[in-house]
C-alpha positions as a printed Julia matrix, in Angstrom:
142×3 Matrix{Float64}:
   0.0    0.0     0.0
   1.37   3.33   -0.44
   0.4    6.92    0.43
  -0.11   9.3    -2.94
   0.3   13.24   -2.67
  -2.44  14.15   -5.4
  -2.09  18.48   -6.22
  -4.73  20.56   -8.18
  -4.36  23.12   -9.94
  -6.53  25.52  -11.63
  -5.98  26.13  -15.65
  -2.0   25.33  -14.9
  -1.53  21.75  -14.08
   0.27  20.69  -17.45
   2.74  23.73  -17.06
   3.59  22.64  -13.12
   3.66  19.04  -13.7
   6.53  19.98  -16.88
   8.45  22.21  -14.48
   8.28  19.55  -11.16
   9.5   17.28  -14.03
  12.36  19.17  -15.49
  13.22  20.32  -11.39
  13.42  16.84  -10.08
  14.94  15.56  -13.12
  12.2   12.81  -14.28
  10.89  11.74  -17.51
   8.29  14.12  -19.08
   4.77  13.4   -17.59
   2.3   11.46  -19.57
  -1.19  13.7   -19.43
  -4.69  12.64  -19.81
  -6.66  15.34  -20.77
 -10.68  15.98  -19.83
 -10.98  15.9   -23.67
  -9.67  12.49  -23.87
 -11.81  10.5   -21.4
 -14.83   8.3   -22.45
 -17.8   10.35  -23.16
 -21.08  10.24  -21.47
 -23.93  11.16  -23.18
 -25.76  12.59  -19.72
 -22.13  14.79  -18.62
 -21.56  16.73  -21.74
 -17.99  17.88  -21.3
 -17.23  21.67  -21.7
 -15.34  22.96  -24.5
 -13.1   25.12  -21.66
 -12.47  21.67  -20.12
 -11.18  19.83  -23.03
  -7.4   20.57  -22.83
  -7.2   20.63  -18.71
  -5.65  17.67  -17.32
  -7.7   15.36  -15.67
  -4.72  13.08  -14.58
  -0.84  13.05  -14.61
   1.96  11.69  -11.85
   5.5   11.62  -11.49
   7.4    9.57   -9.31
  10.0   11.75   -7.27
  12.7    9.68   -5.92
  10.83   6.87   -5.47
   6.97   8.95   -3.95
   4.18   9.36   -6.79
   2.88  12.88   -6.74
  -0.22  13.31   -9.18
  -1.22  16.25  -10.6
  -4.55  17.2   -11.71
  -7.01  20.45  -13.03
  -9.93  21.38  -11.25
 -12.79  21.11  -13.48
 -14.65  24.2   -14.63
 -16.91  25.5   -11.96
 -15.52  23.49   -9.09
 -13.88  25.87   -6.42
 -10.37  26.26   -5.81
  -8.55  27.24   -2.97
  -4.43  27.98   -2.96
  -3.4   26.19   -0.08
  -6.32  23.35    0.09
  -5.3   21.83   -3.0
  -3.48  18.7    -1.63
  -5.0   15.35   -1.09
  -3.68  12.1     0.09
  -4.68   9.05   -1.78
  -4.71   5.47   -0.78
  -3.36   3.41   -3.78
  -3.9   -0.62   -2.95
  -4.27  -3.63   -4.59
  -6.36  -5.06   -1.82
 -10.14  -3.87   -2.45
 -11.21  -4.99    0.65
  -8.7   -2.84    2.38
  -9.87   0.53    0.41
 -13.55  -0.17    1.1
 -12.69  -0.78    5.28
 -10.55   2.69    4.9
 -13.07   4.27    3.04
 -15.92   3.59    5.58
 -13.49   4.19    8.92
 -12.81   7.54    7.46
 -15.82   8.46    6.04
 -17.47   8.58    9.75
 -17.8   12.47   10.44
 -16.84  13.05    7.4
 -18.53  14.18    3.83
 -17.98  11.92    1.32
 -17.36  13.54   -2.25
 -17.9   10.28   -4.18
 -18.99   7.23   -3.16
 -16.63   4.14   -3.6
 -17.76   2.92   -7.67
 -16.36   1.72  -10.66
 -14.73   4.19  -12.91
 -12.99   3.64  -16.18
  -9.87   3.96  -14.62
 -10.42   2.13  -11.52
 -12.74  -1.13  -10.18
 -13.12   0.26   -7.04
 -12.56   4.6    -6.83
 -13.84   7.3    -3.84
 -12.86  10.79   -2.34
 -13.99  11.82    1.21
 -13.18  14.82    3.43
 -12.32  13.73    6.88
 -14.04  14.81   10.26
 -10.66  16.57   10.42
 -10.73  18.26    7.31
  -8.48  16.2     5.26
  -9.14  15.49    1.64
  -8.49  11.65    0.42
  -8.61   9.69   -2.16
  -8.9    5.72   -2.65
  -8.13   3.69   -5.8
  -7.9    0.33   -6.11
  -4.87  -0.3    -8.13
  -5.04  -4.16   -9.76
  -2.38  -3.59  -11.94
  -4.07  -2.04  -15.29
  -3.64   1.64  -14.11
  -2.2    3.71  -17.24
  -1.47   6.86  -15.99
């Protein structure tokens, strides 16, 4: 199991994630953009959301930090941008983390399938912290 750093940023993440790249002396990032995700029919994406980056990571000396745009509309806030995200191949293990710190918390998604993930959720903490979960079974592309 390991312990992700996951930044947003807002309009600037491909810039940042080249720079922490070039600074730290890793390969260039591979970016998925909003624009390049699966469609749905019943979420039409905004144009202004087509070139942000909905994922990217880099490992610095052996830590993945991920990088990621805010979509358009959701709030930023300088200085609350940081989560920490679980990253296990045991899905058993997410779920019991997920529901153990979910309790006096708000959840921001529920644990589901995405296309990227089996088993994928985000919660706030009854402490304020921001996490993610993914279960990680090995296909993961980005």
């Amino acid at each position: 199991m390991s312990v992700d750093v996951y930044l947003n940023f807002n309009g600037n993440c491909r810039e940042a994630a080249e720079f922490y790249a070039e600074v730290f002396g890793t390969e260039k990032p591979q970016i998925m953009t909003f624009g390049q995700t699966p469609p749905n029919p019943d979420y039409p994406l905004p144009e202004e959301a087509k070139n942000l980056v909905m994922h990217t990571r880099l490992n610095i000396d052996g830590s993945n930090v991920m990088f990621s745009d805010v979509f358009p509309g959701m709030p930023f806030v300088a200085g609350n941008n940081i989560s920490l995200t679980i990253v296990n191949k045991d899905e058993e293990k997410i779920k019991s983390l997920f529901h153990k710190l979910k309790e006096g918390g708000q959840v921001g998604m529920e644990l589901q399938e995405t296309f990227w993930s089996k088993c994928y959720g985000s919660l706030e903490d009854k402490f304020g912290i921001h996490w993610q979960f993914n279960y990680d079974n090995g296909e993961m592309v980005l």
